Short mmCIF file of C-alpha atoms in Angstrom, two decimals:
data_model
loop_
_atom_site.label_atom_id
_atom_site.label_comp_id
_atom_site.label_asym_id
_atom_site.label_seq_id
_atom_site.Cartn_x
_atom_site.Cartn_y
_atom_site.Cartn_z
CA UNK A 294 0.10 -0.14 -0.17
CA UNK A 295 2.86 2.36 0.96
CA UNK A 296 4.13 1.50 -2.55
CA UNK A 297 1.43 1.98 -4.23
CA UNK A 298 0.82 5.73 -2.52
CA UNK A 299 4.80 6.49 -3.07
CA UNK A 300 4.02 5.84 -6.88
CA UNK A 301 0.96 7.51 -7.19
CA UNK A 302 2.30 10.42 -5.56
CA UNK A 303 5.35 10.38 -7.76
CA UNK A 304 3.35 9.83 -10.88
CA UNK A 305 0.93 13.15 -9.93
CA UNK A 306 4.68 15.25 -9.50
CA UNK A 307 5.41 14.45 -12.89
CA UNK A 308 2.06 14.96 -14.59
CA UNK A 309 1.96 18.46 -12.84
CA UNK A 310 5.43 18.97 -14.25
CA UNK A 311 4.49 18.18 -17.73
CA UNK A 312 1.45 20.56 -17.63
CA UNK A 313 4.01 23.30 -16.23
CA UNK A 314 6.83 22.83 -18.83
CA UNK A 315 4.16 22.64 -21.71
CA UNK A 316 2.74 25.98 -20.99
CA UNK A 317 6.10 27.79 -20.10
CA UNK A 318 6.74 25.88 -23.73
CA UNK A 319 4.03 26.91 -25.53
CA UNK A 320 2.48 30.20 -23.94
CA UNK A 321 2.29 33.58 -25.72
CA UNK A 322 0.70 36.54 -24.19
CA UNK A 323 -0.97 37.76 -27.36
CA UNK A 324 -1.68 34.37 -29.38
CA UNK A 325 -3.68 33.14 -26.12
CA UNK A 326 -5.63 36.29 -25.50
CA UNK A 327 -6.45 36.05 -29.27
CA UNK A 328 -7.47 32.37 -28.60
CA UNK A 329 -9.27 33.34 -25.47
CA UNK A 330 -11.29 36.13 -27.10
CA UNK A 331 -11.82 34.16 -29.96
CA UNK A 332 -13.90 31.66 -27.95
CA UNK A 333 -15.37 33.78 -25.72
CA UNK A 334 -17.27 35.68 -28.47
CA UNK A 335 -18.21 32.28 -30.15
CA UNK A 336 -19.74 31.53 -26.72
CA UNK A 337 -21.55 35.03 -26.29
CA UNK A 338 -23.22 34.64 -29.67
CA UNK A 339 -23.87 30.91 -29.24
CA UNK A 340 -25.46 31.45 -25.63
CA UNK A 341 -25.92 35.37 -25.64
CA UNK A 342 -27.59 36.35 -28.53
CA UNK A 343 -28.96 32.27 -28.94
CA UNK A 344 -27.44 31.98 -31.80
CA UNK A 345 -26.82 28.34 -32.15
CA UNK A 346 -30.49 27.85 -32.20
CA UNK A 347 -31.23 30.66 -34.76
CA UNK A 348 -28.58 29.46 -37.26
CA UNK A 349 -27.47 26.18 -36.28
CA UNK A 350 -29.83 23.99 -35.04
CA UNK A 351 -32.13 24.50 -38.34
CA UNK A 352 -29.73 23.30 -40.41
CA UNK A 353 -30.05 19.84 -38.89
CA UNK A 354 -33.86 20.25 -39.59
CA UNK A 355 -33.29 21.59 -43.04
CA UNK A 356 -30.33 18.65 -44.38
CA UNK A 357 -27.97 21.00 -44.54
CA UNK A 358 -26.03 19.95 -41.73
CA UNK A 359 -23.80 17.83 -43.95
CA UNK A 360 -22.09 20.09 -45.47
CA UNK A 361 -22.38 23.07 -43.38
CA UNK A 362 -20.63 21.76 -40.26
CA UNK A 363 -17.68 20.89 -42.19
CA UNK A 364 -17.61 24.24 -43.47
CA UNK A 365 -18.34 25.99 -39.90
CA UNK A 366 -15.80 23.84 -38.02
CA UNK A 367 -12.96 24.36 -40.45
CA UNK A 368 -13.11 28.12 -40.07
CA UNK A 369 -13.17 27.98 -36.45
CA UNK A 370 -10.42 25.76 -36.74
CA UNK A 371 -7.90 27.60 -38.80
CA UNK A 372 -9.14 30.65 -37.43
CA UNK A 373 -7.38 29.64 -34.26
CA UNK A 374 -4.50 28.13 -35.90
CA UNK A 375 -3.41 30.37 -38.71
CA UNK A 376 -3.52 33.66 -36.57
CA UNK A 377 -1.63 31.82 -33.35
CA UNK A 378 1.08 31.11 -35.91
CA UNK A 379 1.37 34.62 -37.59
CA UNK A 380 1.39 35.88 -33.96
CA UNK A 381 4.05 33.71 -32.51
CA UNK A 382 6.15 34.64 -36.13
CA UNK A 383 6.43 30.76 -36.85
CA UNK A 384 5.56 30.52 -40.21
CA UNK A 385 7.26 27.20 -41.54
CA UNK A 386 3.99 25.50 -41.20
CA UNK A 387 2.35 28.00 -42.84
CA UNK A 388 4.35 27.13 -45.97
CA UNK A 389 3.92 23.44 -45.30
CA UNK A 390 0.79 22.07 -47.37
CA UNK A 391 0.65 19.17 -45.31
CA UNK A 392 -0.59 21.25 -42.49
CA UNK A 393 -4.03 22.09 -44.52
CA UNK A 394 -4.42 19.09 -46.40
CA UNK A 395 -4.21 16.96 -42.87
CA UNK A 396 -6.14 19.58 -40.32
CA UNK A 397 -8.93 20.06 -43.43
CA UNK A 398 -9.25 16.36 -43.69
CA UNK A 399 -9.00 15.20 -40.00
CA UNK A 400 -11.66 18.99 -39.03
CA UNK A 401 -14.39 17.64 -42.27
CA UNK A 402 -14.30 13.84 -41.15
CA UNK A 403 -15.65 14.92 -38.01
CA UNK A 404 -17.55 17.64 -39.05
CA UNK A 405 -19.30 15.31 -41.37
CA UNK A 406 -20.09 13.16 -39.02
CA UNK A 407 -21.42 15.44 -36.67
CA UNK A 408 -23.63 16.88 -39.42
CA UNK A 409 -24.84 13.69 -40.76
CA UNK A 410 -28.40 13.20 -40.44
CA UNK A 411 -29.29 11.08 -43.20
CA UNK A 412 -29.66 7.82 -40.91
CA UNK A 413 -33.44 9.28 -39.66
CA UNK A 414 -34.75 7.43 -42.69
CA UNK A 415 -32.77 4.04 -41.80
CA UNK A 416 -33.60 1.07 -39.58
CA UNK A 417 -36.92 0.61 -41.13
CA UNK A 418 -38.55 -2.95 -41.80
CA UNK A 419 -41.77 -4.99 -41.78
CA UNK A 420 -40.35 -6.42 -38.08
CA UNK A 421 -39.45 -3.11 -36.71
CA UNK A 422 -41.93 -1.14 -34.67
CA UNK A 423 -41.96 2.45 -34.37
CA UNK A 424 -40.47 2.11 -30.95
CA UNK A 425 -37.30 -0.08 -32.37
CA UNK A 426 -36.88 1.95 -35.53
CA UNK A 427 -36.62 5.39 -32.71
CA UNK A 428 -34.44 3.40 -30.31
CA UNK A 429 -31.85 2.29 -33.20
CA UNK A 430 -32.11 6.00 -34.40
CA UNK A 431 -30.89 7.41 -31.42
CA UNK A 432 -28.30 4.61 -30.88
CA UNK A 433 -26.57 5.43 -33.99
CA UNK A 434 -26.24 8.78 -33.32
CA UNK A 435 -23.88 7.63 -30.61
CA UNK A 436 -22.08 5.25 -31.98
CA UNK A 437 -21.58 6.13 -35.95
CA UNK A 438 -18.27 7.96 -34.92
CA UNK A 439 -16.68 4.39 -34.72
CA UNK A 440 -17.60 3.58 -38.57
CA UNK A 441 -17.61 7.55 -39.86
CA UNK A 442 -14.53 8.79 -37.94
CA UNK A 443 -12.38 6.11 -36.32
CA UNK A 444 -11.94 3.57 -39.29
CA UNK A 445 -10.90 6.42 -41.19
CA UNK A 446 -8.43 7.64 -39.21
CA UNK A 447 -7.07 4.25 -38.74
CA UNK A 448 -6.57 3.71 -42.56
CA UNK A 449 -5.31 7.28 -42.97
CA UNK A 450 -2.52 6.71 -40.13
CA UNK A 451 -1.46 3.35 -41.92
CA UNK A 452 -1.36 4.99 -44.94
CA UNK A 453 0.47 8.31 -43.90
CA UNK A 454 1.31 8.36 -40.13
CA UNK A 455 3.07 4.91 -39.83
CA UNK A 456 5.54 6.97 -37.17
CA UNK A 457 2.82 7.44 -34.77
CA UNK A 458 2.33 4.59 -31.89
CA UNK A 459 -1.09 2.75 -32.05
CA UNK A 460 -3.96 4.95 -33.58
CA UNK A 461 -3.72 8.05 -32.86
CA UNK A 462 -3.21 7.54 -28.92
CA UNK A 463 -4.89 4.46 -28.74
CA UNK A 464 -1.89 2.39 -27.61
CA UNK A 465 0.09 0.29 -24.85
CA UNK A 466 0.91 3.25 -23.38
CA UNK A 467 -0.61 3.89 -19.75
CA UNK A 468 1.40 6.58 -18.12
CA UNK A 469 -0.33 8.52 -15.36
CA UNK A 470 -3.28 6.26 -15.66
CA UNK A 471 -3.70 5.72 -11.81
CA UNK A 472 -3.50 9.93 -11.12
CA UNK A 473 -6.39 10.13 -13.99
CA UNK A 474 -8.50 7.40 -12.22
CA UNK A 475 -8.17 9.38 -8.58
CA UNK A 476 -9.15 13.09 -10.33
CA UNK A 477 -11.89 11.13 -11.86
CA UNK A 478 -13.14 9.89 -7.83
CA UNK A 479 -12.57 13.55 -6.55
CA UNK A 480 -14.71 14.93 -9.34
CA UNK A 481 -17.86 12.63 -8.28
CA UNK A 482 -18.91 15.15 -5.51
CA UNK A 483 -18.89 18.15 -8.22
CA UNK A 484 -20.85 16.17 -10.54
CA UNK A 485 -23.45 15.12 -7.67
CA UNK A 486 -23.70 18.91 -7.12
CA UNK A 487 -24.30 20.03 -10.43
CA UNK A 488 -26.85 17.38 -10.96
CA UNK A 489 -28.95 19.84 -9.06
CA UNK A 490 -29.06 22.57 -11.48
CA UNK A 491 -32.35 22.84 -13.53
CA UNK A 492 -30.14 23.31 -16.62
CA UNK A 493 -28.34 19.91 -15.90
CA UNK A 494 -31.62 17.99 -15.31
CA UNK A 495 -33.30 19.54 -18.52
CA UNK A 496 -30.03 18.06 -20.50
CA UNK A 497 -29.49 14.43 -18.35
CA UNK A 498 -30.43 11.71 -18.69
CA UNK A 499 -29.49 11.52 -21.99
CA UNK A 500 -31.31 8.32 -22.14
CA UNK A 501 -35.13 8.22 -20.96
CA UNK A 502 -35.54 3.80 -20.17
CA UNK A 503 -39.24 4.68 -19.10
CA UNK A 504 -39.81 5.67 -23.09
CA UNK A 505 -37.68 3.14 -24.60
CA UNK A 506 -38.91 0.36 -22.43
CA UNK A 507 -40.01 -2.97 -24.98
CA UNK A 508 -37.61 -1.75 -27.82
CA UNK A 509 -36.38 -4.80 -30.23
CA UNK A 510 -37.92 -6.79 -27.12
CA UNK A 511 -36.13 -6.09 -24.37
CA UNK A 512 -36.72 -5.11 -20.70
CA UNK A 513 -35.71 -1.40 -19.19
CA UNK A 514 -32.44 -2.45 -17.84
CA UNK A 515 -31.63 -3.88 -21.63
CA UNK A 516 -32.74 -1.31 -23.81
CA UNK A 517 -30.65 0.95 -21.03
CA UNK A 518 -27.40 -1.22 -21.24
CA UNK A 519 -27.57 -1.45 -24.84
CA UNK A 520 -27.97 2.51 -25.30
CA UNK A 521 -25.18 3.59 -22.69
CA UNK A 522 -22.98 1.16 -24.54
CA UNK A 523 -23.50 3.21 -27.99
CA UNK A 524 -23.28 6.30 -25.61
CA UNK A 525 -19.61 5.21 -24.52
CA UNK A 526 -18.62 4.58 -27.86
CA UNK A 527 -19.06 8.37 -28.67
CA UNK A 528 -16.61 9.15 -26.18
CA UNK A 529 -13.94 7.07 -27.63
CA UNK A 530 -14.91 8.39 -30.94
CA UNK A 531 -14.44 11.96 -28.90
CA UNK A 532 -10.84 11.26 -27.77
CA UNK A 533 -9.43 9.83 -30.65
CA UNK A 534 -10.25 12.50 -32.62
CA UNK A 535 -9.56 15.82 -30.61
CA UNK A 536 -6.85 14.50 -28.06
CA UNK A 537 -5.84 11.77 -30.54
CA UNK A 538 -5.57 13.06 -34.38
CA UNK A 539 -5.69 16.68 -33.57
CA UNK A 540 -2.96 16.86 -31.23
CA UNK A 541 -0.87 14.04 -31.49
CA UNK A 542 -1.68 13.73 -35.34
CA UNK A 543 -1.42 16.98 -36.14
CA UNK A 544 1.74 17.48 -33.81
CA UNK A 545 3.86 16.15 -36.54
CA UNK A 546 3.12 19.74 -38.77
CA UNK A 547 2.08 22.16 -35.60
CA UNK A 548 4.05 20.67 -32.47
CA UNK A 549 2.86 22.18 -29.66
CA UNK A 550 0.71 24.55 -31.39
CA UNK A 551 -1.70 21.62 -32.09
CA UNK A 552 -3.21 22.13 -28.68
CA UNK A 553 -5.18 25.59 -28.65
CA UNK A 554 -6.82 24.82 -32.24
CA UNK A 555 -8.04 21.52 -30.70
CA UNK A 556 -9.49 23.18 -27.36
CA UNK A 557 -11.43 25.88 -29.33
CA UNK A 558 -12.97 23.16 -31.94
CA UNK A 559 -13.64 20.86 -29.12
CA UNK A 560 -15.57 23.64 -26.91
CA UNK A 561 -17.68 24.69 -30.23
CA UNK A 562 -18.75 21.42 -30.59
CA UNK A 563 -20.64 21.61 -27.20
CA UNK A 564 -22.98 24.12 -28.08
CA UNK A 565 -26.40 23.37 -27.81
CA UNK A 566 -25.56 21.80 -24.45
CA UNK A 567 -25.55 23.79 -21.27
CA UNK A 568 -23.52 26.66 -20.80
CA UNK A 569 -21.56 25.10 -18.01
CA UNK A 570 -20.53 21.98 -20.44
CA UNK A 571 -19.56 24.36 -22.72
CA UNK A 572 -17.08 26.28 -20.88
CA UNK A 573 -15.46 23.51 -18.94
CA UNK A 574 -15.03 22.09 -22.30
CA UNK A 575 -12.16 24.74 -22.95
CA UNK A 576 -10.71 24.38 -19.51
CA UNK A 577 -11.00 20.14 -20.05
CA UNK A 578 -9.68 20.05 -23.35
CA UNK A 579 -6.86 22.05 -22.44
CA UNK A 580 -5.60 19.75 -20.14
CA UNK A 581 -6.32 16.81 -21.91
CA UNK A 582 -4.40 18.22 -25.08
CA UNK A 583 -1.37 18.70 -22.91
CA UNK A 584 -1.60 15.47 -21.34
CA UNK A 585 -2.27 13.77 -24.78
CA UNK A 586 0.81 15.59 -26.14
CA UNK A 587 3.18 14.76 -23.58
CA UNK A 588 2.21 11.22 -23.00
CA UNK A 589 1.09 10.22 -26.71
CA UNK A 590 -1.53 8.28 -25.44
CA UNK A 591 -5.39 9.26 -24.98
CA UNK A 592 -6.14 6.66 -22.25
CA UNK A 593 -6.59 9.38 -19.39
CA UNK A 594 -8.90 11.29 -21.36
CA UNK A 595 -10.75 8.48 -22.47
CA UNK A 596 -11.34 7.49 -18.64
CA UNK A 597 -11.88 10.92 -17.81
CA UNK A 598 -14.46 10.98 -20.60
CA UNK A 599 -16.32 8.15 -19.27
CA UNK A 600 -16.43 8.46 -15.93
CA UNK A 601 -17.70 11.87 -16.27
CA UNK A 602 -20.58 11.10 -18.66
CA UNK A 603 -21.52 8.42 -17.04
CA UNK A 604 -21.67 10.25 -13.72
CA UNK A 605 -23.71 13.00 -15.26
CA UNK A 606 -25.77 9.95 -16.78
CA UNK A 607 -26.43 7.99 -13.24
CA UNK A 608 -27.15 11.25 -11.72
CA UNK A 609 -29.82 12.30 -14.31
CA UNK A 610 -31.74 8.91 -13.89
CA UNK A 611 -31.31 9.28 -10.48
CA UNK A 612 -33.32 12.43 -10.29
CA UNK A 613 -35.84 11.32 -13.41
CA UNK A 614 -36.54 8.33 -11.17
CA UNK A 615 -36.93 10.81 -8.51
CA UNK A 616 -39.42 13.05 -10.51
CA UNK A 617 -41.58 9.70 -11.31
#
């Protein structure tokens, strides 16, 4: 037990040192100020002026999101990445076509998956009820990233990024994993406290077992387990893409400058969710991006993301059944 505690403290100190060393290496006051002002402006437009529901949400309803979201998110990404390099007077990546082509491929890949809504016409057949169809379509929203994002990234990595270990952070490295799990445990009371907020309860749980009970002939616990498995797959996709491809993958071109553009992009994909969640995505994405860059793996992000997501889901279910 003592040796385990000593090892944990040592790993924690190393983790803090890595974060501090990255900030010292990457921090530029004007570049960081620009990024903060840019993402703050986006948050104000999205939430203060209800920009998400006025301009973005309609794109999903009228079927234009599949091409509009790649365009929007590409603009967001490059409006952070390019000015950061210009402010720092680092022109070499800007002269490298691989920077634009690789970043554009990555961003459009995820953006298409986010904006693709044609699945709404899927899962129909003589043997499926309306409840079955609604349930399968809802589950597909969370599992589609494995097919639309992770598998294409694996192919791209095999063809063009063979020097990178694993599949953009999905590798055998497990540095600091114990610290991540301990930090996750420490977050539990904060998630529990946040679960009492009306904003939280209006969004969680993401799955209503009372509505989908009986789908595919499964009992309430069966549809819940099936959905939550699909729900968890979505967070694996998120980590492989944002901390894996956009940090570990783009670091081959941008070095540590890959973190800030990822962070802002990551914040914007949370628009439409509670404001607190979008704001926390900025800070959480930044820290996870640093750790991915330093450790060259994403297991910390996977554990943190899955842990927090399921804590929120469980708290949401508790409040749901308490109201029923």
